Coordinates of C-alpha atoms and ligand atoms in Angstrom, one line a residue:
X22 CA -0.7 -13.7 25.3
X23 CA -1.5 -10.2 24.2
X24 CA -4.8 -9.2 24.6
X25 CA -7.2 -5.6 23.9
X26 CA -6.8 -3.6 26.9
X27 CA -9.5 -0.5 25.5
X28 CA -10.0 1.3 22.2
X29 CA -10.0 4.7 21.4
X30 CA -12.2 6.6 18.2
X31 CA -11.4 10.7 17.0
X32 CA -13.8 12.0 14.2
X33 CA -13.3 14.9 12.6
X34 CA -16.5 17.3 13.6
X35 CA -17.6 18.6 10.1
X36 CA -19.9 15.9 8.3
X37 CA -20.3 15.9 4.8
X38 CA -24.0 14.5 3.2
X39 CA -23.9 12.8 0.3
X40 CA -26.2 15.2 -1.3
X41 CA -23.1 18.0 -0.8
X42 CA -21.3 16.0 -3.2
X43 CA -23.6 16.2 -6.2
X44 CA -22.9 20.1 -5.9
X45 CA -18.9 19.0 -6.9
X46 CA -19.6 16.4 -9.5
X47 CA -21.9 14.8 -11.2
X48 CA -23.6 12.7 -8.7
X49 CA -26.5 11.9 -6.2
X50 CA -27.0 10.4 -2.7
X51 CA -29.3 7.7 -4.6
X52 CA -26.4 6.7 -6.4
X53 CA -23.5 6.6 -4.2
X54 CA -26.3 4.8 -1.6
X55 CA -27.4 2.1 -3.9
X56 CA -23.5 1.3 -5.1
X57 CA -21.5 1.7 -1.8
X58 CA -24.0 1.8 0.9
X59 CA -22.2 5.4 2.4
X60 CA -24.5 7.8 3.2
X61 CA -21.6 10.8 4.8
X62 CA -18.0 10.6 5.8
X63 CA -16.3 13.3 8.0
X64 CA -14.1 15.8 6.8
X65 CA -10.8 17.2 8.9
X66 CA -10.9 20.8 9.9
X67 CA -7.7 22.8 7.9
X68 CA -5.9 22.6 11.0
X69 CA -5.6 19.4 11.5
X70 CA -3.7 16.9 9.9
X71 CA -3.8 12.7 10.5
X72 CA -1.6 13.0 13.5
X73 CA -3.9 15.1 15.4
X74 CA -6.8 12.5 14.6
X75 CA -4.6 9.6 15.4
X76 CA -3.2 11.5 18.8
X77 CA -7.1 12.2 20.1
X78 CA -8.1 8.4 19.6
X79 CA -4.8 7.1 21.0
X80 CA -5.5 9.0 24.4
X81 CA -9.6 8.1 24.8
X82 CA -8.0 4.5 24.7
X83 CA -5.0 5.5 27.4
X84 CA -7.6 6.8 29.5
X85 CA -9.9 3.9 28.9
X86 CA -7.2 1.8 29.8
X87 CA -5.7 3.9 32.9
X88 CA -2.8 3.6 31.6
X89 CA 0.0 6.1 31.7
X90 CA 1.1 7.2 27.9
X91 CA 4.8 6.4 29.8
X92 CA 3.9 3.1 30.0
X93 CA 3.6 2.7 26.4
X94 CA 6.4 0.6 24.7
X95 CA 5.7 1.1 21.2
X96 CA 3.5 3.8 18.8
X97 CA 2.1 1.8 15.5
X98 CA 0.6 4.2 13.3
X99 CA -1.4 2.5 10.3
X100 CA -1.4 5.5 7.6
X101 CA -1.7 6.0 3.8
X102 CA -1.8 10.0 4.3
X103 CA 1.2 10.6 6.6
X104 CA 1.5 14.4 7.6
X105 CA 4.7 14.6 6.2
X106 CA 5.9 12.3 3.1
X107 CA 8.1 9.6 4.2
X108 CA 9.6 11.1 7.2
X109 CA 9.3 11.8 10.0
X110 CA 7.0 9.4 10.4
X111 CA 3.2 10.1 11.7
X112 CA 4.1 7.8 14.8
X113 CA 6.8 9.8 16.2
X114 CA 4.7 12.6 16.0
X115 CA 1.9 11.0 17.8
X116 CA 4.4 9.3 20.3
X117 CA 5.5 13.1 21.0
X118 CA 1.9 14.3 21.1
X119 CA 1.0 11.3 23.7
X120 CA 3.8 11.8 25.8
X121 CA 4.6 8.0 25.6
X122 CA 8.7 9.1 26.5
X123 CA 9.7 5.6 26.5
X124 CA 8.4 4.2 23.4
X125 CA 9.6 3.6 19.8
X126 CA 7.2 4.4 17.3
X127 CA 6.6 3.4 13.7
X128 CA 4.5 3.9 10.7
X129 CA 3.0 0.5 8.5
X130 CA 2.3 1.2 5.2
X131 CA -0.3 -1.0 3.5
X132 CA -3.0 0.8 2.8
X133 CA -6.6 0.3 3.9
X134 CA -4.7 -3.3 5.3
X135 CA -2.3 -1.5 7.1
X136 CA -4.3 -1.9 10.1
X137 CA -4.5 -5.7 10.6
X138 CA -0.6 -5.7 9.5
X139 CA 0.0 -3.3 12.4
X140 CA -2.2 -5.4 14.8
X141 CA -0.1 -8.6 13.6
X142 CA 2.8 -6.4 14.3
X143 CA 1.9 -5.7 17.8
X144 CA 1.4 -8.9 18.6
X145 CA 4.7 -10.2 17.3
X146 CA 6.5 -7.6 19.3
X147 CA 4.3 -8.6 22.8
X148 CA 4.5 -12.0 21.8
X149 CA 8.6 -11.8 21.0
X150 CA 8.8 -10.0 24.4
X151 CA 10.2 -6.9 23.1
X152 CA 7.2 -4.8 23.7
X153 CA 4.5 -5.5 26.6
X154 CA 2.1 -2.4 25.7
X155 CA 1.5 -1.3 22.6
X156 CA -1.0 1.1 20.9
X157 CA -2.3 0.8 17.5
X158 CA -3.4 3.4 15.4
X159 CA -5.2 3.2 12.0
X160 CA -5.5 6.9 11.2
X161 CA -6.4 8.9 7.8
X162 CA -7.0 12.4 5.9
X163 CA -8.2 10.8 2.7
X164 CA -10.1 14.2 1.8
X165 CA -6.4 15.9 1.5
X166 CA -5.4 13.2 -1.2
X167 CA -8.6 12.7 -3.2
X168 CA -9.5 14.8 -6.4
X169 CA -12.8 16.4 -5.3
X170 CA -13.5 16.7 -9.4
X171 CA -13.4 12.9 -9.4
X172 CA -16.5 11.5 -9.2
X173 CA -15.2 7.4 -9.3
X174 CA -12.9 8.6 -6.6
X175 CA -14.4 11.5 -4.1
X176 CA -17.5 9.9 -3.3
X177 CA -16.0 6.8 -1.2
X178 CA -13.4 8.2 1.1
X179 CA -13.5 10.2 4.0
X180 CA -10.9 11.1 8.0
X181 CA -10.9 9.2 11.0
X182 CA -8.8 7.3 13.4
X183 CA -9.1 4.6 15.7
X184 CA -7.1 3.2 18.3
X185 CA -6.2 -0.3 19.9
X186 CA -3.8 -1.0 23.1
X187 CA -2.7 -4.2 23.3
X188 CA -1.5 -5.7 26.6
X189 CA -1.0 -8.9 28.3
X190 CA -3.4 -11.5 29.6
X191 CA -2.9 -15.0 30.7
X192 CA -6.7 -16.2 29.6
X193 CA -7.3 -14.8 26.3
X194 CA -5.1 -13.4 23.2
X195 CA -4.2 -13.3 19.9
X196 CA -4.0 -16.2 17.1
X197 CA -1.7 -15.3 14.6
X198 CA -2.8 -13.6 11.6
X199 CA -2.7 -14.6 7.5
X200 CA -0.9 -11.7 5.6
X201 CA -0.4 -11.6 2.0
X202 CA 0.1 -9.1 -0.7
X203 CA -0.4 -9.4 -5.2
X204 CA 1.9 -6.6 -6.0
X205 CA 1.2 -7.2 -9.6
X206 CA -1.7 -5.4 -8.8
X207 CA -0.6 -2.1 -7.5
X208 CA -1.2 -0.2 -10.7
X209 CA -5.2 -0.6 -9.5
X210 CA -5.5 1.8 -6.7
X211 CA -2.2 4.1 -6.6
X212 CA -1.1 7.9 -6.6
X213 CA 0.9 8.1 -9.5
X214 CA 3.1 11.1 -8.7
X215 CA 5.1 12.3 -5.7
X216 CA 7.2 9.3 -4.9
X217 CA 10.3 8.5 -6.3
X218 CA 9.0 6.8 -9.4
X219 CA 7.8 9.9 -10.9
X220 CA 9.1 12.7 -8.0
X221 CA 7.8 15.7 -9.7
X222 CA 4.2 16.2 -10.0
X223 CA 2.9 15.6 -14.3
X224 CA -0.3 17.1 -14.3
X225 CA -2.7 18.8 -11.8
X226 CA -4.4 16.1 -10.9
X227 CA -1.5 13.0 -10.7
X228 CA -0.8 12.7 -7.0
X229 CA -4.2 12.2 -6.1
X230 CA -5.9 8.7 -5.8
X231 CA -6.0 7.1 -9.2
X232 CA -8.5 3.7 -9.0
X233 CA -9.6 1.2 -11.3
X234 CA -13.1 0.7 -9.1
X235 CA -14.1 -2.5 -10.8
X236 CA -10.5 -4.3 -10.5
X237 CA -10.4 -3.6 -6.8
X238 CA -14.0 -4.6 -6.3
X239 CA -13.1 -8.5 -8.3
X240 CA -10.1 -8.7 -5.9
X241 CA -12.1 -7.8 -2.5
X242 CA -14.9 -10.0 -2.9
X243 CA -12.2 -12.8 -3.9
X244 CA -9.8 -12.2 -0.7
X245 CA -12.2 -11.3 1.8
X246 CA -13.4 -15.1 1.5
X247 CA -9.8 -16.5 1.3
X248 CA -8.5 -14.4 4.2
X249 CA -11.3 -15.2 6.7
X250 CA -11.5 -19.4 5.7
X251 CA -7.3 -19.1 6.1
X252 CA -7.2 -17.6 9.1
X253 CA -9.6 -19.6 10.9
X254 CA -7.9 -22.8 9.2
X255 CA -4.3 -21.8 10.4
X256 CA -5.8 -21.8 13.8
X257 CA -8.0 -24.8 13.8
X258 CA -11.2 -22.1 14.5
X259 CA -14.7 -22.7 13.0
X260 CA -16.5 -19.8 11.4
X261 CA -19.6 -20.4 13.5
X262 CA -17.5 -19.3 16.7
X263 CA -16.6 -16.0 15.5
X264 CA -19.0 -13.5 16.7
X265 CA -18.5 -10.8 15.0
X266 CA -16.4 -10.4 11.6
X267 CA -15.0 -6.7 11.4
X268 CA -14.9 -6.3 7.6
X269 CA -12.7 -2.7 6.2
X270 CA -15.4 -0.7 5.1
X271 CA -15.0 0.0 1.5
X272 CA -18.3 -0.9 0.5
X273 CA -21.3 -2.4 1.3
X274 CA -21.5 -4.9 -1.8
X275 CA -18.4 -5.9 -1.7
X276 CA -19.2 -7.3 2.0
X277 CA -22.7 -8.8 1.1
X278 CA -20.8 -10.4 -2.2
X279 CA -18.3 -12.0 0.5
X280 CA -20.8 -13.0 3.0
X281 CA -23.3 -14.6 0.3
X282 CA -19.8 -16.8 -1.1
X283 CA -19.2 -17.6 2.6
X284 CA -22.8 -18.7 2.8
X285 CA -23.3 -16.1 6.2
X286 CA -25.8 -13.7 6.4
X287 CA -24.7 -9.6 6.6
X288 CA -25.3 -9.3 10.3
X289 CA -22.6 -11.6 11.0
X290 CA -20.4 -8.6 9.8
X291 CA -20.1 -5.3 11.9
X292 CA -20.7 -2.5 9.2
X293 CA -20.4 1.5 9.7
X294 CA -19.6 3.1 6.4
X295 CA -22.7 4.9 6.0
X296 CA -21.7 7.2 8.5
X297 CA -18.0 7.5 8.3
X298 CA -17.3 6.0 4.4
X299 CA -14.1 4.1 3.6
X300 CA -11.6 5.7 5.9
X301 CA -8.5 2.8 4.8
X302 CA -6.3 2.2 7.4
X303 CA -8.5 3.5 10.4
X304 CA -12.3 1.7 9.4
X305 CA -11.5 -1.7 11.4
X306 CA -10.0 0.3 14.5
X307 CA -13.0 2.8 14.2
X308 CA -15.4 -0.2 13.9
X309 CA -14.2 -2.1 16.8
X310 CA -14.0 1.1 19.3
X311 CA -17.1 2.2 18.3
X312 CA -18.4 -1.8 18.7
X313 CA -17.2 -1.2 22.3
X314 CA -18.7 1.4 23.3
X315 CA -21.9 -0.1 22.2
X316 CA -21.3 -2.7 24.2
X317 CA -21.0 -5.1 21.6
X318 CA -18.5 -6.9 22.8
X319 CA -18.1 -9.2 26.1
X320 CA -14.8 -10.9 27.4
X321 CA -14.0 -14.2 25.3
X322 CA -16.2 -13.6 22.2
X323 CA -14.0 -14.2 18.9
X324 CA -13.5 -11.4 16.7
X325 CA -12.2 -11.4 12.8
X326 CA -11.2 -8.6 11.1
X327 CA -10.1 -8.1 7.9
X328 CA -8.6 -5.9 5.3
X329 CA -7.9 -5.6 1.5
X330 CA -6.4 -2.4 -0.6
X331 CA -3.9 -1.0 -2.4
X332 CA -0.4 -3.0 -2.8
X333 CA -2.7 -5.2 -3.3
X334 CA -3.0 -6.0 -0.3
X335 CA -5.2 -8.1 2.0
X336 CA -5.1 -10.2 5.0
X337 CA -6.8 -11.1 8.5
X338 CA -6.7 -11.2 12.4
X339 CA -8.5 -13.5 14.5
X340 CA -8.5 -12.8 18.7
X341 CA -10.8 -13.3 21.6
X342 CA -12.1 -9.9 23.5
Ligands
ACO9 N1 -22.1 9.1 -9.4 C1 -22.9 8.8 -10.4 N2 -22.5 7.9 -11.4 C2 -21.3 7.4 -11.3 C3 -20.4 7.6 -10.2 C4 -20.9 8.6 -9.2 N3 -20.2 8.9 -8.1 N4 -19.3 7.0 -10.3 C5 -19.4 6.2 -11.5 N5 -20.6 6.5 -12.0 C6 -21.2 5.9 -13.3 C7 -20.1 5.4 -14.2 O1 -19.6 6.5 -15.0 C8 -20.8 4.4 -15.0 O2 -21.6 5.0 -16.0 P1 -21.7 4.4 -17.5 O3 -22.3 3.0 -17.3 O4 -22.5 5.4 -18.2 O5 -20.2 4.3 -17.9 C9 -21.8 3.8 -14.0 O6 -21.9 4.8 -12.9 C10 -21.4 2.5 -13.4 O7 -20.0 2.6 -13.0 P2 -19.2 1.4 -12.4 O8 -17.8 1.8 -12.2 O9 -19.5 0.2 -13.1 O10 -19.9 1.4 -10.9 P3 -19.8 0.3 -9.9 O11 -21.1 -0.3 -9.6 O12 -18.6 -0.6 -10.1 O13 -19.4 1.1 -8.6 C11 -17.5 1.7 -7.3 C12 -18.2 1.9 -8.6 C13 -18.4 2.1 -6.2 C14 -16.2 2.6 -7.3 C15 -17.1 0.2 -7.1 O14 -16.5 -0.3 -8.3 C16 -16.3 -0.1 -5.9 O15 -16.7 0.1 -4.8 N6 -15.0 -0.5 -6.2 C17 -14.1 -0.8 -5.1 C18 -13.5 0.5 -4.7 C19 -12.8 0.4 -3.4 O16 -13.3 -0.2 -2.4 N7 -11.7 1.1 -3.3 C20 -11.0 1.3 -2.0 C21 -10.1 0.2 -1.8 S1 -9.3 0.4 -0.3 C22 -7.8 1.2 -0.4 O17 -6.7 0.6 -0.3 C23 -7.8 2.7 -0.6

């Protein structure tokens, strides 16, 4: 069965207040407090790019772990800002960076769910027997795709990485995880330019993130339920063994919405975006290393986590420490 060897966290140094943004647009830290519960996010230095976040959390887990990055058998990066655009890919940079020689690497692109589809990944591969160590990375450098003129926008994102190695274990493990995806929703939260629908860039502002806040807020609420009642169903688990539900950190109200519909109270959910705001594919993997090195979690508790963004996208893991 696979099973979390360590975790790993990088943040960026440079912390930006809320009250910083109301010198950009036309804001407050009352405001973006009271409707998203963020009170700062960190910002990347120039020099660095989502790679070199990803590459610093990947190694405090290797060293956690004692293992050697040759040991590794496969690189999963979870990214929606990749250092380069489409190729190569941000895990073959941070397989070179690690020194993992023998493994493959990949990115998995589903936005802020990219990280639960990677973890599902990993354990397919370990499970499969292709793979028998694998590190997972959820790593972003929002600030380098959001329009800092934007106020629905610039506000809610901010750069991070986190990092999970998965192993093998006899006694504990990995259910398998619910995975879905409403693609007639992508127009909601997109970059409209820069891909090959629309290759060269329209306007000043196109490629950056483009949101419809109050669309994706109707669908979180709604699949945050469905994902964590489905994947506890598929696996004949009751919600009042999970210990800790790892929510992606978008926004406070759209986890207290979820948790009043599922009848729990907040504290049944592990919550850190007023420090390091919605950082997509990296908040769960953030979360749960910085949850361990609290000491938050002991050997056989049962841990949910789960995502929903762009695609749309959404989905949930279930797996005992
Ligand atoms: N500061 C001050 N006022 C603002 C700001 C701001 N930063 N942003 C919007 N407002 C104003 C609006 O203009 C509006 O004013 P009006 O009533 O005069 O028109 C008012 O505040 C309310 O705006 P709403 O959009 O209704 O605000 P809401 O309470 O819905 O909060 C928010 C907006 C925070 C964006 C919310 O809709 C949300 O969190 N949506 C989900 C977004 C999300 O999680 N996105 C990430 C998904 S993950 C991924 O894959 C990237």
């Amino acid at each position: 069965m696979p099973r979390v060897l360590s975790t790993g966290m990088y943040v960026p140094e440079r912390i930006m207040e809320n009250h910083e943004l109301s010198g950009l647009v036309d804001t407050s830290d009352e405001w973006i407090y009271s409707h998203t519960g963020i009170r700062r996010r960190r910002i990347a230095a120039d020099h660095q790019a989502t790679s070199d976040l990803a590459v610093l959390a990947g190694e405090q887990a290797l060293i956690r772990a004692g293992l050697p990055a040759e040991n590794l058998d496969l690189v999963l990066v979870a990214t929606s800002t990749p250092d380069y655009l489409g190729f190569p890919s941000t895990a073959s940079l941070v397989q070179h960076g690690l020194g993992a020689s023998k493994a493959g690497a990949f990115d998995i692109s589903a936005a802020c769910t990219g990280f639960v589809y990677a973890l599902e990944t990993a354990r397919a591969f370990i499970v499969a027997g292709t793979a028998r160590h694998v590190l997972v990375i959820g790593a972003e450098t929002f600030s380098r795709i959001v329009n800092w003129k934007d106020r629905n926008t610039c506000i809610l994102f901010g750069d991070g990485a986190g990092a999970v190695l998965l192993g093998h274990s006899d006694d504990a493990g990995f259910y398998p995880s619910y995975l879905r995806s409403e693609g007639e929703g992508g127009s909601s939260l997109l970059r409209p330019t820069g891909g090959t629908r629309v290759p060269k860039s329209t306007g000043p502002d196109s490629s950056f993130v483009a949101m419809d806040g109050r669309a994706v807020y109707a669908f979180a609420i709604r699949v945050i339920k469905d994902s964590i009642l489905e994947v506890l169903a598929r696996n004949g688990r009751r919600l009042d063994e999970v210990k800790w539900i790892v929510p992606h950190q978008a926004n406070v109200r759209i986890v207290d919405s979820a948790a009043k519909r599922l009848e729990l109270p907040l504290d049944r959910f592990y919550l850190n975006m007023e420090d390091y705001a919605n950082t997509s594919g990296a908040t769960i993997p953030l979360a749960l290393a910085e949850m361990d090195a609290k000491g938050l979690l002991s050997r056989g508790d049962l841990v949910l986590t789960v995502g929903f963004g762009a695609g749309l996208s959404y989905g949930a893991n279930l797996f005992t420490w």
